[in-house]
XYZ file of C-alpha atoms in Angstrom:
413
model
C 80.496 90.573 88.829
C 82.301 93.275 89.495
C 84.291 91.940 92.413
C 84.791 89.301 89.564
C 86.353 92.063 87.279
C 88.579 93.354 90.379
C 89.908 90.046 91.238
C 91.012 89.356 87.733
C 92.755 92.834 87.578
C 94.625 92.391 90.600
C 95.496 88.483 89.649
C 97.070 90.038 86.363
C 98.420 92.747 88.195
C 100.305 90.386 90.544
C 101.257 87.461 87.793
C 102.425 89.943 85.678
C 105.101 91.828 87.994
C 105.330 88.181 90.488
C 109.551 88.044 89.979
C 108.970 91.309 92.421
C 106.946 90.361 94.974
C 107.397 86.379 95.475
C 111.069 86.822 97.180
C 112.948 89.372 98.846
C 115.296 90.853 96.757
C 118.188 89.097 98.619
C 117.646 85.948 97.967
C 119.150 84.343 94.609
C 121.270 87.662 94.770
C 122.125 88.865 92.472
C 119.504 87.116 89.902
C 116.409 88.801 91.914
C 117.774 92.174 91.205
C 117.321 92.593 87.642
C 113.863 92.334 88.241
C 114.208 96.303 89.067
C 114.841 98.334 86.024
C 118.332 100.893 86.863
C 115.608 103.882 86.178
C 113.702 102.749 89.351
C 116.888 102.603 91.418
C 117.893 106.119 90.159
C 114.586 107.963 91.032
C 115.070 107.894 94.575
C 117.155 110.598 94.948
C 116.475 112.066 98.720
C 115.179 110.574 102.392
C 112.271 112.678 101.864
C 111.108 110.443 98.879
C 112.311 107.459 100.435
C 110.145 107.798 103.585
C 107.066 108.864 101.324
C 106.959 105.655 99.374
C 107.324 103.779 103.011
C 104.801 105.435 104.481
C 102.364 105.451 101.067
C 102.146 108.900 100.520
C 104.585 109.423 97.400
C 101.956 111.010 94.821
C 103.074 108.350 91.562
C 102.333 111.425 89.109
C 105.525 113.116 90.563
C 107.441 109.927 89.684
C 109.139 110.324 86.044
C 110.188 106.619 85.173
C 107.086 105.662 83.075
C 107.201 101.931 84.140
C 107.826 102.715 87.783
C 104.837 105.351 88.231
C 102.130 103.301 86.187
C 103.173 100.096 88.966
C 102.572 102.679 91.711
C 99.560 103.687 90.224
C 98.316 100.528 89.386
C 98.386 99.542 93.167
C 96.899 102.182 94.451
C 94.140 102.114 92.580
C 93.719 98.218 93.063
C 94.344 97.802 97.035
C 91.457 99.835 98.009
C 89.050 98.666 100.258
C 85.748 100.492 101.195
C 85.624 101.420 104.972
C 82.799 99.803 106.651
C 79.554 102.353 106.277
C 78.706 104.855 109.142
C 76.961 102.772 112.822
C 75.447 103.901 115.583
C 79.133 104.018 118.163
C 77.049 104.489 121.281
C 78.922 101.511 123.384
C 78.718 102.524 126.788
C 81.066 99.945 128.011
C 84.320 100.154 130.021
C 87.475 100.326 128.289
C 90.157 100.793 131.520
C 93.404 99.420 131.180
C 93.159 98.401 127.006
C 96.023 99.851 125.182
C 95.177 102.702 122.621
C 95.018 99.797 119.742
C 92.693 97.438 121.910
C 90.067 100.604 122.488
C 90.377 101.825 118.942
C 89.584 98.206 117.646
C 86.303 98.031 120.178
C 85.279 101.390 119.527
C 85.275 100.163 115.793
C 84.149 96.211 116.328
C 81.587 96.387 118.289
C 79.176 98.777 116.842
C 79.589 96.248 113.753
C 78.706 93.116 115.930
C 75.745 94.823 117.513
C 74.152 95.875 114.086
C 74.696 92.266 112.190
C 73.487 90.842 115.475
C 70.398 92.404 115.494
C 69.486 92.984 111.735
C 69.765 88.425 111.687
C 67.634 88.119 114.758
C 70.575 86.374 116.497
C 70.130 84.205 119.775
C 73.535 83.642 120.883
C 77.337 85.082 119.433
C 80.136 82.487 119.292
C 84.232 83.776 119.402
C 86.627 82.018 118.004
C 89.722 82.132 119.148
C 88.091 83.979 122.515
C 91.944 84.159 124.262
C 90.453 84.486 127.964
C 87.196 86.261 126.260
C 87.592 90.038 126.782
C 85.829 90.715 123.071
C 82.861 88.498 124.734
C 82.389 90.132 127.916
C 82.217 93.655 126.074
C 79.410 92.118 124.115
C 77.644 90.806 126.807
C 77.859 94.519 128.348
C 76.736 95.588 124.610
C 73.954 93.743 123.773
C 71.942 91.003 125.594
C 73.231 87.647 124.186
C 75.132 84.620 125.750
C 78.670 84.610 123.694
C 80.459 81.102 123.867
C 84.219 81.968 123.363
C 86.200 78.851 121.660
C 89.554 78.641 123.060
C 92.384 75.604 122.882
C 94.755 77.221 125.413
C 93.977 75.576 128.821
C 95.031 79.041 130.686
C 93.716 81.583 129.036
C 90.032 79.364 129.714
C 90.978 79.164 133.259
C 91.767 83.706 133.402
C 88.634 84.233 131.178
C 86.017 81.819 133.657
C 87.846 83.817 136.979
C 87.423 87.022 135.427
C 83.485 86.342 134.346
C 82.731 84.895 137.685
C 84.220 87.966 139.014
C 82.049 90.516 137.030
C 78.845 87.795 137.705
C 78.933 86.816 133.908
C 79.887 83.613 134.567
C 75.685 83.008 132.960
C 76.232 84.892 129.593
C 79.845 83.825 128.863
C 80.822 80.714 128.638
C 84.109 78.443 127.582
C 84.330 75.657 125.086
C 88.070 73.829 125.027
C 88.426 72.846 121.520
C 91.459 73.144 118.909
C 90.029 74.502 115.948
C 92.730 73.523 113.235
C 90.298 72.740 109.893
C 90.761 69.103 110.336
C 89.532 68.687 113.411
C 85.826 70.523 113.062
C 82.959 68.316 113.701
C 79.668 68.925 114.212
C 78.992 64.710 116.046
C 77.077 63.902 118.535
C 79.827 63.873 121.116
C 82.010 66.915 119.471
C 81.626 70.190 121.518
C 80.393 71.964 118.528
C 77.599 69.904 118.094
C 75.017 72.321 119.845
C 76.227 75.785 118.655
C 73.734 75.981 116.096
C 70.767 74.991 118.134
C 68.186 77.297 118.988
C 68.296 79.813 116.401
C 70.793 81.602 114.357
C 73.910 82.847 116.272
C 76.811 85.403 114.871
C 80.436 84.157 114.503
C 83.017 86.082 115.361
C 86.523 86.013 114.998
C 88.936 89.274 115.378
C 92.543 88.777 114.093
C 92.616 84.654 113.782
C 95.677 83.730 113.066
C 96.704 81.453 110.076
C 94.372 78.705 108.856
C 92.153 79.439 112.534
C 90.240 82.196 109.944
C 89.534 79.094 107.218
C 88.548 76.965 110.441
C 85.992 80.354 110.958
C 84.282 80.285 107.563
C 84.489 76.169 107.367
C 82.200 76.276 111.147
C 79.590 78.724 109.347
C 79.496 76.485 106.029
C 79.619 72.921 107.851
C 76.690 74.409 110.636
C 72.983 72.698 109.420
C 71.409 74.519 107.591
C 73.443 77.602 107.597
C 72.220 78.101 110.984
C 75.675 79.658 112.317
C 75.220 83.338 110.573
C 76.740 86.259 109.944
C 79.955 85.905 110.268
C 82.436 88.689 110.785
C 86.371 87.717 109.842
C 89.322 89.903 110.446
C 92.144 87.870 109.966
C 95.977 87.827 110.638
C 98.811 86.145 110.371
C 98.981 84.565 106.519
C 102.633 83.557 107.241
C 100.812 80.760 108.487
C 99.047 79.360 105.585
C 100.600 76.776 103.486
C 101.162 78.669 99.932
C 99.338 76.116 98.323
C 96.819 74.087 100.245
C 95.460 76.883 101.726
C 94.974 79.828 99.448
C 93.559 79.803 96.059
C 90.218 78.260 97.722
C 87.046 79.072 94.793
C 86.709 78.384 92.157
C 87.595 81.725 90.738
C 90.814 81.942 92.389
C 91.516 78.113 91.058
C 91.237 79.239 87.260
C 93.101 82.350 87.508
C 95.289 81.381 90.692
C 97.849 83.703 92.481
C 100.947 82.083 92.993
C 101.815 82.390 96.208
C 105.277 81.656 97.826
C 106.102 81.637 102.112
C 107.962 85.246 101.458
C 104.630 86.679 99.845
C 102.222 85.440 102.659
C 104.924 87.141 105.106
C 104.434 90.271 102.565
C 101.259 90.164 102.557
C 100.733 89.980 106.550
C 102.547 93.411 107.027
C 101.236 94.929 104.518
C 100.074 98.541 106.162
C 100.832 101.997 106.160
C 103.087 103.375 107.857
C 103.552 106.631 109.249
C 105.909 107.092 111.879
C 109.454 108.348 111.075
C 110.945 107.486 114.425
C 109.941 103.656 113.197
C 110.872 104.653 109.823
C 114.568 105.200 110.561
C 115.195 102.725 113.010
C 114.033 99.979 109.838
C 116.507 101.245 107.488
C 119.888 100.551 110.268
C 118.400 97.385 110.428
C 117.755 96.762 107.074
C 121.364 98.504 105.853
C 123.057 96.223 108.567
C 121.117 93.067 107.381
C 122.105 93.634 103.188
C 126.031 94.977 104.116
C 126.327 91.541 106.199
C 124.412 89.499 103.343
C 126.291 91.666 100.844
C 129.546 90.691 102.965
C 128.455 86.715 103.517
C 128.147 86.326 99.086
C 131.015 88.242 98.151
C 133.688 88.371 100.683
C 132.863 84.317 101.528
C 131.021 83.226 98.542
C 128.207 81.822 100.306
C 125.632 82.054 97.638
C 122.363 80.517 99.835
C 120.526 83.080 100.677
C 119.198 82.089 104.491
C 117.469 84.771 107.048
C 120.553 86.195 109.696
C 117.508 86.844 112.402
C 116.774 89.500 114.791
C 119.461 91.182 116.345
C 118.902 93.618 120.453
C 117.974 97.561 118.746
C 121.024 98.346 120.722
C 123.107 96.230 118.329
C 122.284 98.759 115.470
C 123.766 101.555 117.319
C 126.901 100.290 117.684
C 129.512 100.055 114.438
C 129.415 97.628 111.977
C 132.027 95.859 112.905
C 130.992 94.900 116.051
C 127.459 93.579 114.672
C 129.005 91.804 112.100
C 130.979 90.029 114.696
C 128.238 89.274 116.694
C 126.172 87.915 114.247
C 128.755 85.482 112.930
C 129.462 84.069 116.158
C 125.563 83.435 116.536
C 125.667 81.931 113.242
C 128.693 79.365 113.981
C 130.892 81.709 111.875
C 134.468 82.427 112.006
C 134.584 86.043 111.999
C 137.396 87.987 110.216
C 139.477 90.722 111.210
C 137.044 94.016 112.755
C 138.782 95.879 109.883
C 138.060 93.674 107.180
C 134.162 94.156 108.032
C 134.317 97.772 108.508
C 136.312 98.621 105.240
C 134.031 96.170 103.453
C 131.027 98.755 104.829
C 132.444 101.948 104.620
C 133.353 101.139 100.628
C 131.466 103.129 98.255
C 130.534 99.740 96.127
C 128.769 98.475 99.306
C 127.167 101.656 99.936
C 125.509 101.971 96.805
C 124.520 98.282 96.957
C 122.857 98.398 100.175
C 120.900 101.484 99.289
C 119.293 99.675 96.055
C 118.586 97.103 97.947
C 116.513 98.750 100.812
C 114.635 101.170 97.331
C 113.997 97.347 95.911
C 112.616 96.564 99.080
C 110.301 99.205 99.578
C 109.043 99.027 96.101
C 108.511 95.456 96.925
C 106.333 96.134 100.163
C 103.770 98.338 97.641
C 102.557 94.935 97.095
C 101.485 93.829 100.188
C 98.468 95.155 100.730
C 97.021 93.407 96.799
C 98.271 90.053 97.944
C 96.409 90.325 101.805
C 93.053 91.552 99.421
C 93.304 88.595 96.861
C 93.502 86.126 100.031
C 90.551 87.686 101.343
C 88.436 88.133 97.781
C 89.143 84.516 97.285
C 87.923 83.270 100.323
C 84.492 85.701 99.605
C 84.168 83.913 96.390
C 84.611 80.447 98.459
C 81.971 81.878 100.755
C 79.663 82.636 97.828
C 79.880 79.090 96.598
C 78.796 78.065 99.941
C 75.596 79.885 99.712
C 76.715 82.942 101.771
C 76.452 86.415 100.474
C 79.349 88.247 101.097
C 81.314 92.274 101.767
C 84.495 92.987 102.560
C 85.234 96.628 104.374
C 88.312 97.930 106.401
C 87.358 98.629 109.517
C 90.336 100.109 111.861
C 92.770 102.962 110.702
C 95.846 101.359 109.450
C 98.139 103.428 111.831
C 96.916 101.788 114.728
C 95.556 98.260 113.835
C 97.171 96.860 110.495
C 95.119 94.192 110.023
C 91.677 95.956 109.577
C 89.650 94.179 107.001
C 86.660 92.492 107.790
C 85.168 89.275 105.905
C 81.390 89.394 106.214
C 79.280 86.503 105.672
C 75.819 85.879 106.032
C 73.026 83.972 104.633
């Protein structure tokens, strides 16, 4: 009930200020903007407060704009997420050659796997998603199970079967080809799925699935007889992926008070993490200045009024003047470009400058909502869970800083 009670907060929360968070403040310029009350604008007065609310440490009691400071408030308060209770982190497995994010995620994982596994008596551990199995091999080193690793990608198969024959695990991990979209599951006589669930109850696990391959997760646990494929452990990725409507708003809950969800707030919600590094920090805003002076310069210089995306441009591009980025980015649009003075004055002018500048505040207010929408997805899909029979916790798992997408989706029976 009470994860009933914070759904329905954060739903209100989110229908109530969704003008913010559905689009980027860009597009439909200038009509998006009024969404931001002047007094919000005007309260960023210094980097120093700037780089506070992008890095979520701003304390929203300093903040003197009543509106602005009960919204930060609000979403502190409602995008928490317990961390996942103390484990035994006694792994004694090799970690050479992983990257600082791939050994904090193990160190973290693992110990999580290896308690579910054993409190539900499990026989065998299934991956979804495997890539060429590395999360599988450290589990065979962790705890004595056969993992089968599901995997479409016909190389990564082929690198994950040389490596286990390698270590001699070729026995305890195994491959399964099999694209794992939702509406192609089957659990026939002739699909490869059909004996997963045989011989006891075996864990799912899937660390960051991308898109709708986290739905294709939950829907192998609920489809399995008998519930037979359980726990499963979820940490997804990727939302930009799902289709705002067919694939969110899944229970029942979620159906009669529904977010409404738009492509630019999946994208929101898939970076939505802290962020704490200022060398990072001030390499975003010359992109992001570059990117509104050029949009800026695109609606009023040329009256284009569509808002489209102007891409990715080389880091080196954003050292270089304005000018000569503008340039380049019209001739990789198809553009005519104007004179180099024509796009530098348009920059340097005061008007511009203080237009850019509310637009990269808007945007940061903007990104305060990530983190809600990613928890909704993820509350709603507990709910769906529920329905199915499966009790259900959510906890974050990794520190933000180094893995962004830390919240796990546990379901068991």
């Amino acid at each position: 009930q009470s994860l009933k009670q914070e759904y329905r907060d954060i739903q209100h929360f989110l229908t109530t200020s969704a003008p913010i968070w559905q689009h980027e403040p860009m597009a439909a310029y200038p009509t998006n903007t009024v969404f931001y009350p002047e007094e919000w604008i005007a309260e960023f007065t210094n980097e120093k407060q700037l780089f506070q609310l992008y890095a979520k440490t701003l304390n929203y009691k300093t903040i003197t704009s009543p509106g602005l400071s009960t919204l930060i408030g609000q979403s502190e308060e409602l995008e928490r997420i317990p961390p996942l209770p103390a484990l035994n982190r006694d792994l004694s497995i090799s970690k050479l050659f992983l990257t600082i994010k791939k050994a904090h995620e193990l160190d973290n994982f693992l110990p999580l796997l290896r308690d579910r596994a054993l409190k539900n008596k499990c026989t065998k551990v299934i991956d979804v998603g495997s890539g060429h199995g590395h999360l599988g091999r450290s589990l065979t080193d962790l705890i004595n199970l056969p993992v089968i690793c599901l995997e479409r990608n016909d190389e990564l198969i082929t690198q994950g079967q040389v490596v286990a024959e390698k270590q001699g695990k070729q026995n305890s991990l195994s491959f399964i080809k099999q694209d794992l979209g939702p509406e192609l599951l089957s659990f026939s006589p002739t699909s490869p799925l059909a004996d997963l669930h045989q011989h006891g109850p075996c864990m799912l696990v899937g660390l960051h699935t991308c898109g709708n391959l986290a739905l294709s997760q939950l829907l192998l646990a609920v489809h399995s007889p008998a519930h037979s494929i359980s726990p499963v452990v979820n940490i997804p990725c990727c939302y930009f992926h799902l289709h705002p409507q067919l694939e969110t708003n899944l229970s029942l809950v979620a159906q009669q008070a529904p977010v409404p969800w738009t492509p630019q707030a999946l994208t929101l919600a898939t970076r939505a993490h802290r962020r704490d590094n200022e060398e990072e920090y001030l390499a975003m805003v010359r992109v992001k200045e570059y990117r509104y002076a050029l949009q800026l310069f695109l609606h009023e210089e040329l009256g284009v009024r569509d808002f489209f995306p102007v891409g990715s441009s080389n880091r080196k591009c954003y050292a270089k003047p304005f000018a000569e980025y503008a340039s380049l980015k019209f001739r990789e649009l198809g553009l005519q470009p104007p004179t180099t003075n024509n796009f530098e004055s348009f920059y340097q002018a005061a008007t511009t400058q203080k237009k850019v500048r509310a637009l990269f505040i808007m945007t940061l207010l903007r990104w305060r909502f990530g983190r809600i929408l990613e928890k909704a997805l993820l509350i709603d899909r507990a709910f769906w869970m529920e329905q199915h029979g499966f009790q259900t916790e959510l906890y974050t798992i990794f520190d933000e800083a180094i893995s962004p997408r830390n919240i796990a989706l546990i379901a068991s029976e």
